[in-house]
């Protein structure tokens, strides 16, 4: 049974993984045996990420590229394939959110979120699929969100992107399942990372709100996501395809605590 979850001999690319959820997922994949490749948008972040991986005994390979830059993505994937190996596991993690009331959000701000959170996963999946097909298969994990299913005030662009990412996941699964490529989504609930730090400030009403909406009555940690990520990256999920695995403490199942 342990071999089912082993990633020995696999190369995993995790985008936006200098810190936060991406970093935690990369650590888990490394601890399951994968060789970790990650990127971030500037050298300072990549260098800082390399130092943090090394502190954990992980010899990661770091590359600097903006996930929305198709030409640079294609060039870097080719470079990774030469320097490290064919990418067996892709985790599309890099993402941003802009919390702005829709009627105050500019089209440019909306497009920026869509570009990073939806167009980039398309660009990178498109770049790695041909070699996965040649190699006989692969795993693509798109980091979705509660907002792949639900809306809330001020996150219109993010919800549109993450809803689209859910359907892109299902379409990649449909189009490439016959090549032994499994594409699934990982849908974190509310996780304590820099991205949600503004919502967790002392006394912020959102803090108590999320606790009341979560049966587990706590914010998630990036460690809560590690086991599900290894499952989706490993042979244990070879017949799981087009699935969004929500790791949310039960939020999506729960109407919320009565006042
Ligand atoms: P985070 O702390 O903001 O980290 C996001 C990472 O992506 C950062 O390293 C960021 O680099 C990088 N990134 C952003 N834009 C990029 C670009 N254009 N090119 C390359 N890298 C880029 O976010 P997180 O909380 O770890 O979230 C990671 C993923 O999980 C995101 O897709 C997010 O939507 C999703 N998610 C988060 C939660 C949550 O509660 N935290 C829940 C569900 C889903 P910079 O430092 O340069 O921005
Ligand atoms: C927000 C939060 C959420 C989380 C996550 C929930 O403002 O509502 O940032 O969107 O980031 O996506 O799954």
Tab-separated table of C-alpha atoms and ligand atoms in Angstrom:
chain	number	residue	atom	x	y	z
A	1	UNK	CA	0.000	0.000	0.000
A	2	UNK	CA	2.886	2.413	0.741
A	3	UNK	CA	4.111	2.041	-2.859
A	4	UNK	CA	0.745	3.368	-4.066
A	5	UNK	CA	1.632	6.733	-2.502
A	6	UNK	CA	5.299	6.714	-3.474
A	7	UNK	CA	6.546	9.446	-5.824
A	8	UNK	CA	10.044	8.000	-6.121
A	9	UNK	CA	11.585	8.825	-9.516
A	10	UNK	CA	8.934	11.430	-10.338
A	11	UNK	CA	9.586	15.091	-11.231
A	12	UNK	CA	7.037	17.511	-9.812
A	13	UNK	CA	6.643	21.154	-10.882
A	14	UNK	CA	4.803	23.291	-8.318
A	15	UNK	CA	4.153	26.878	-9.400
A	16	UNK	CA	4.354	29.830	-6.992
A	17	UNK	CA	5.972	27.591	-4.379
A	18	UNK	CA	8.487	29.806	-2.535
A	19	UNK	CA	6.067	29.926	0.382
A	20	UNK	CA	2.423	29.399	1.302
A	21	UNK	CA	0.364	26.469	0.073
A	22	UNK	CA	2.673	25.765	-2.867
A	23	UNK	CA	5.694	25.410	-0.601
A	24	UNK	CA	3.832	23.061	1.736
A	25	UNK	CA	2.577	20.896	-1.139
A	26	UNK	CA	6.089	20.717	-2.622
A	27	UNK	CA	7.509	19.612	0.734
A	28	UNK	CA	4.921	16.818	0.925
A	29	UNK	CA	5.640	15.644	-2.633
A	30	UNK	CA	9.372	15.678	-1.852
A	31	UNK	CA	8.822	13.664	1.334
A	32	UNK	CA	6.938	11.116	-0.821
A	33	UNK	CA	10.030	10.864	-3.048
A	34	UNK	CA	9.505	13.390	-5.840
A	35	UNK	CA	12.211	15.678	-7.228
A	36	UNK	CA	10.837	19.197	-6.699
A	37	UNK	CA	10.941	21.916	-9.330
A	38	UNK	CA	9.286	25.221	-8.463
A	39	UNK	CA	9.024	28.740	-9.773
A	40	UNK	CA	8.212	32.154	-8.569
A	41	UNK	CA	7.930	35.496	-10.189
A	42	UNK	CA	11.310	36.910	-9.152
A	43	UNK	CA	14.791	35.671	-8.235
A	44	UNK	CA	14.590	36.932	-4.638
A	45	UNK	CA	11.561	34.734	-3.980
A	46	UNK	CA	13.096	31.730	-5.727
A	47	UNK	CA	16.367	32.110	-3.796
A	48	UNK	CA	14.457	32.437	-0.527
A	49	UNK	CA	12.433	29.354	-1.422
A	50	UNK	CA	15.600	27.377	-2.233
A	51	UNK	CA	16.998	28.268	1.210
A	52	UNK	CA	13.792	27.141	2.924
A	53	UNK	CA	13.694	23.848	1.013
A	54	UNK	CA	17.365	23.241	1.845
A	55	UNK	CA	16.636	23.765	5.561
A	56	UNK	CA	14.281	20.784	5.232
A	57	UNK	CA	16.883	18.719	3.377
A	58	UNK	CA	15.133	19.157	0.031
A	59	UNK	CA	17.354	19.863	-3.007
A	60	UNK	CA	14.771	21.688	-5.090
A	61	UNK	CA	15.320	23.262	-8.506
A	62	UNK	CA	14.053	26.822	-8.771
A	63	UNK	CA	13.179	28.786	-11.902
A	64	UNK	CA	12.109	32.403	-12.312
A	65	UNK	CA	9.141	32.980	-14.582
A	66	UNK	CA	5.777	34.692	-14.630
A	67	UNK	CA	3.201	31.951	-15.115
A	68	UNK	CA	1.232	34.181	-17.507
A	69	UNK	CA	4.152	34.559	-19.939
A	70	UNK	CA	3.478	31.783	-22.470
A	71	UNK	CA	6.763	32.162	-24.359
A	72	UNK	CA	8.802	32.093	-21.138
A	73	UNK	CA	6.761	29.175	-19.763
A	74	UNK	CA	7.393	27.103	-22.902
A	75	UNK	CA	11.110	27.980	-22.868
A	76	UNK	CA	11.438	27.138	-19.165
A	77	UNK	CA	9.529	23.834	-19.394
A	78	UNK	CA	11.932	22.788	-22.192
A	79	UNK	CA	14.863	23.880	-19.979
A	80	UNK	CA	13.466	21.895	-17.009
A	81	UNK	CA	13.058	18.808	-19.210
A	82	UNK	CA	16.748	19.090	-20.210
A	83	UNK	CA	18.145	19.968	-16.769
A	84	UNK	CA	15.886	17.920	-14.461
A	85	UNK	CA	13.667	15.612	-16.502
A	86	UNK	CA	10.178	15.248	-17.966
A	87	UNK	CA	7.569	16.747	-15.625
A	88	UNK	CA	5.450	13.864	-14.283
A	89	UNK	CA	3.386	15.952	-11.861
A	90	UNK	CA	2.221	19.535	-12.396
A	91	UNK	CA	0.666	21.476	-9.516
A	92	UNK	CA	-0.866	24.723	-10.805
A	93	UNK	CA	-0.710	26.597	-7.504
A	94	UNK	CA	0.382	30.172	-8.310
A	95	UNK	CA	-2.525	32.532	-7.847
A	96	UNK	CA	-3.682	35.919	-6.674
A	97	UNK	CA	-6.872	37.413	-5.327
A	98	UNK	CA	-8.170	40.968	-5.455
A	99	UNK	CA	-10.879	41.767	-2.907
A	100	UNK	CA	-12.733	44.675	-4.553
A	101	UNK	CA	-16.520	45.250	-4.891
A	102	UNK	CA	-17.291	44.336	-8.494
A	103	UNK	CA	-18.758	47.707	-9.362
A	104	UNK	CA	-15.475	49.294	-8.220
A	105	UNK	CA	-13.168	46.780	-9.942
A	106	UNK	CA	-11.579	47.822	-13.220
A	107	UNK	CA	-11.631	45.497	-16.208
A	108	UNK	CA	-7.834	45.467	-16.044
A	109	UNK	CA	-7.917	44.241	-12.433
A	110	UNK	CA	-10.488	41.568	-13.377
A	111	UNK	CA	-8.366	40.450	-16.331
A	112	UNK	CA	-5.208	40.255	-14.184
A	113	UNK	CA	-6.837	37.775	-11.792
A	114	UNK	CA	-8.235	35.694	-14.672
A	115	UNK	CA	-4.808	35.764	-16.344
A	116	UNK	CA	-2.921	34.388	-13.358
A	117	UNK	CA	-5.578	32.111	-11.838
A	118	UNK	CA	-7.075	30.622	-15.024
A	119	UNK	CA	-5.102	31.442	-18.183
A	120	UNK	CA	-1.775	30.475	-16.585
A	121	UNK	CA	-2.914	26.953	-15.530
A	122	UNK	CA	-4.009	26.476	-19.173
A	123	UNK	CA	-0.639	27.725	-20.483
A	124	UNK	CA	1.408	25.492	-18.188
A	125	UNK	CA	-0.760	22.386	-18.600
A	126	UNK	CA	-0.527	22.850	-22.385
A	127	UNK	CA	3.269	23.061	-22.072
A	128	UNK	CA	3.695	19.835	-20.072
A	129	UNK	CA	1.038	17.571	-21.664
A	130	UNK	CA	2.971	16.642	-24.866
A	131	UNK	CA	5.880	15.147	-22.881
A	132	UNK	CA	3.470	13.471	-20.447
A	133	UNK	CA	1.804	11.790	-23.447
A	134	UNK	CA	5.178	10.661	-24.822
A	135	UNK	CA	6.155	9.319	-21.374
A	136	UNK	CA	2.911	7.374	-21.007
A	137	UNK	CA	1.033	9.513	-18.524
A	138	UNK	CA	1.136	12.169	-15.822
A	139	UNK	CA	-0.694	14.007	-13.074
A	140	UNK	CA	-2.064	17.545	-13.210
A	141	UNK	CA	-3.392	19.087	-9.998
A	142	UNK	CA	-5.101	22.475	-10.237
A	143	UNK	CA	-5.468	24.400	-6.996
A	144	UNK	CA	-9.112	25.408	-6.989
A	145	UNK	CA	-11.021	27.002	-4.127
A	146	UNK	CA	-14.282	27.231	-2.197
A	147	UNK	CA	-14.903	29.921	-4.797
A	148	UNK	CA	-14.966	27.234	-7.446
A	149	UNK	CA	-18.416	26.500	-5.945
A	150	UNK	CA	-19.522	29.566	-4.001
A	151	UNK	CA	-19.472	33.336	-4.367
A	152	UNK	CA	-19.103	36.114	-1.856
A	153	UNK	CA	-18.825	39.869	-1.874
A	154	UNK	CA	-15.676	41.425	-3.406
A	155	UNK	CA	-14.201	38.298	-5.023
A	156	UNK	CA	-15.944	38.294	-8.440
A	157	UNK	CA	-12.768	37.894	-10.516
A	158	UNK	CA	-11.353	35.223	-8.232
A	159	UNK	CA	-14.597	33.214	-8.180
A	160	UNK	CA	-14.888	33.458	-11.970
A	161	UNK	CA	-11.296	32.262	-12.339
A	162	UNK	CA	-11.582	29.414	-9.837
A	163	UNK	CA	-14.942	28.346	-11.269
A	164	UNK	CA	-13.328	28.286	-14.689
A	165	UNK	CA	-10.366	26.368	-13.294
A	166	UNK	CA	-12.770	23.687	-12.012
A	167	UNK	CA	-14.165	23.244	-15.532
A	168	UNK	CA	-10.719	23.420	-17.162
A	169	UNK	CA	-9.741	20.596	-14.793
A	170	UNK	CA	-12.710	18.504	-15.911
A	171	UNK	CA	-11.985	19.224	-19.554
A	172	UNK	CA	-8.316	18.274	-19.350
A	173	UNK	CA	-9.437	15.074	-17.605
A	174	UNK	CA	-11.895	14.406	-20.431
A	175	UNK	CA	-9.495	15.208	-23.277
A	176	UNK	CA	-6.366	13.454	-21.969
A	177	UNK	CA	-7.640	10.624	-19.761
A	178	UNK	CA	-6.986	8.136	-22.563
A	179	UNK	CA	-3.293	9.103	-22.455
A	180	UNK	CA	-3.161	8.048	-18.786
A	181	UNK	CA	-3.080	11.668	-17.654
A	182	UNK	CA	-5.195	12.321	-14.578
A	183	UNK	CA	-6.216	15.935	-14.003
A	184	UNK	CA	-7.882	16.746	-10.707
A	185	UNK	CA	-8.482	19.791	-8.555
A	186	UNK	CA	-7.518	20.354	-4.958
A	187	UNK	CA	-9.984	22.762	-3.345
A	188	UNK	CA	-8.631	24.190	-0.092
A	189	UNK	CA	-11.082	25.741	2.322
A	190	UNK	CA	-9.935	28.778	4.277
A	191	UNK	CA	-6.227	28.266	4.927
A	192	UNK	CA	-3.901	30.384	7.066
A	193	UNK	CA	-1.418	31.809	4.552
A	194	UNK	CA	-0.219	35.280	3.529
A	195	UNK	CA	-3.100	35.422	1.041
A	196	UNK	CA	-5.705	35.249	3.814
A	197	UNK	CA	-3.733	37.178	6.430
A	198	UNK	CA	-5.941	40.298	5.996
A	199	UNK	CA	-9.022	38.187	6.867
A	200	UNK	CA	-7.429	36.774	10.008
A	201	UNK	CA	-6.396	40.044	11.623
A	202	UNK	CA	-7.412	40.307	15.293
A	203	UNK	CA	-11.058	41.241	15.545
A	204	UNK	CA	-11.705	40.944	11.790
A	205	UNK	CA	-15.379	39.821	11.506
A	206	UNK	CA	-14.417	37.346	8.777
A	207	UNK	CA	-12.380	35.363	11.319
A	208	UNK	CA	-15.344	34.435	13.548
A	209	UNK	CA	-17.528	34.064	10.455
A	210	UNK	CA	-15.310	31.370	8.947
A	211	UNK	CA	-15.041	29.556	12.263
A	212	UNK	CA	-18.858	29.504	12.470
A	213	UNK	CA	-19.132	28.213	8.889
A	214	UNK	CA	-16.573	25.459	9.344
A	215	UNK	CA	-17.670	22.225	11.122
A	216	UNK	CA	-14.004	21.734	12.096
A	217	UNK	CA	-14.324	25.181	13.777
A	218	UNK	CA	-10.857	26.279	12.740
A	219	UNK	CA	-8.883	27.763	9.830
A	220	UNK	CA	-7.083	25.144	7.788
A	221	UNK	CA	-3.312	24.844	7.762
A	222	UNK	CA	-1.141	24.184	4.729
A	223	UNK	CA	-0.257	20.848	6.342
A	224	UNK	CA	-3.934	19.815	6.079
A	225	UNK	CA	-3.476	19.837	2.293
A	226	UNK	CA	-0.350	17.670	2.151
A	227	UNK	CA	-1.903	14.194	2.331
A	228	UNK	CA	-4.608	14.949	-0.269
A	229	UNK	CA	-1.938	16.385	-2.592
A	230	UNK	CA	0.239	13.253	-2.326
A	231	UNK	CA	-2.869	11.142	-3.000
A	232	UNK	CA	-3.702	13.094	-6.184
A	233	UNK	CA	-0.046	13.037	-7.315
A	234	UNK	CA	0.400	9.277	-6.792
A	235	UNK	CA	-0.671	5.956	-8.301
A	236	UNK	CA	-3.265	5.775	-5.515
A	237	UNK	CA	-5.441	8.100	-7.647
A	238	UNK	CA	-4.839	6.526	-11.083
A	239	UNK	CA	-8.594	6.011	-11.575
A	240	UNK	CA	-9.565	9.409	-10.126
A	241	UNK	CA	-9.989	11.926	-12.939
A	242	UNK	CA	-11.832	15.231	-13.243
A	243	UNK	CA	-12.506	15.306	-9.510
A	244	UNK	CA	-12.259	18.362	-7.295
A	245	UNK	CA	-11.081	17.181	-3.876
A	246	UNK	CA	-12.232	19.776	-1.342
A	247	UNK	CA	-10.133	19.983	1.795
A	248	UNK	CA	-12.277	22.468	3.651
A	249	UNK	CA	-13.066	21.149	7.153
A	250	UNK	CA	-16.640	20.569	5.959
A	251	UNK	CA	-17.620	24.111	4.912
A	252	UNK	CA	-19.274	23.001	1.670
A	253	UNK	CA	-21.388	20.440	3.575
A	254	UNK	CA	-22.633	22.840	6.253
A	255	UNK	CA	-25.375	25.496	6.274
A	256	UNK	CA	-23.673	27.233	9.212
A	257	UNK	CA	-24.149	27.374	12.964
A	258	UNK	CA	-27.514	28.846	14.016
A	259	UNK	CA	-27.071	32.272	15.669
B	1	LIG	P1	0.027	33.186	-1.573
B	1	LIG	O1	0.500	33.015	-0.178
B	1	LIG	O2	-0.363	34.538	-2.067
B	1	LIG	O3	1.116	32.551	-2.586
B	1	LIG	C1	0.845	32.603	-3.949
B	1	LIG	C2	2.149	32.315	-4.659
B	1	LIG	O4	1.949	32.450	-6.081
B	1	LIG	C3	3.225	33.327	-4.276
B	1	LIG	O5	4.475	32.711	-4.213
B	1	LIG	C4	3.145	34.295	-5.429
B	1	LIG	O6	4.323	35.026	-5.644
B	1	LIG	C5	2.932	33.338	-6.582
B	1	LIG	N1	2.488	34.069	-7.779
B	1	LIG	C6	1.502	34.980	-7.868
B	1	LIG	N2	1.414	35.436	-9.129
B	1	LIG	C7	2.383	34.799	-9.852
B	1	LIG	C8	2.805	34.840	-11.213
B	1	LIG	N3	2.222	35.659	-12.102
B	1	LIG	N4	3.837	34.061	-11.595
B	1	LIG	C9	4.449	33.248	-10.696
B	1	LIG	N5	4.101	33.155	-9.388
B	1	LIG	C10	3.073	33.929	-8.987
B	1	LIG	O7	-1.228	32.255	-1.812
B	1	LIG	P2	-1.635	30.901	-1.090
B	1	LIG	O8	-2.617	31.191	-0.005
B	1	LIG	O9	-0.413	30.097	-0.816
B	1	LIG	O10	-2.478	30.245	-2.274
B	1	LIG	C11	-1.854	29.423	-3.232
B	1	LIG	C12	-2.957	28.932	-4.146
B	1	LIG	O11	-3.996	28.364	-3.354
B	1	LIG	C13	-3.601	30.048	-4.958
B	1	LIG	O12	-3.969	29.548	-6.234
B	1	LIG	C14	-4.867	30.366	-4.157
B	1	LIG	O13	-5.884	30.915	-4.977
B	1	LIG	C15	-5.238	29.004	-3.684
B	1	LIG	N6	-6.092	28.950	-2.498
B	1	LIG	C16	-5.722	29.579	-1.346
B	1	LIG	C17	-6.561	29.436	-0.217
B	1	LIG	C18	-6.251	30.080	1.096
B	1	LIG	O14	-7.158	30.132	1.959
B	1	LIG	N7	-5.048	30.573	1.312
B	1	LIG	C19	-7.714	28.668	-0.293
B	1	LIG	C20	-8.062	28.093	-1.527
B	1	LIG	C21	-7.225	28.233	-2.614
B	1	LIG	P3	4.320	36.579	-5.190
B	1	LIG	O15	4.804	36.583	-3.785
B	1	LIG	O16	5.258	37.271	-6.143
B	1	LIG	O17	2.903	37.104	-5.329
B	2	LIG	C1	-11.579	35.085	0.387
B	2	LIG	C2	-10.486	34.084	0.592
B	2	LIG	C3	-10.810	32.798	-0.128
B	2	LIG	C4	-9.671	31.832	0.014
B	2	LIG	C5	-9.963	30.567	-0.675
B	2	LIG	C6	-11.145	29.867	-0.110
B	2	LIG	O1	-11.276	36.292	0.303
B	2	LIG	O2	-12.746	34.641	0.318
B	2	LIG	O3	-9.251	34.604	0.153
B	2	LIG	O4	-11.075	33.053	-1.475
B	2	LIG	O5	-8.520	32.343	-0.532
B	2	LIG	O6	-10.015	30.674	-2.049
B	2	LIG	O7	-11.178	28.558	-0.654
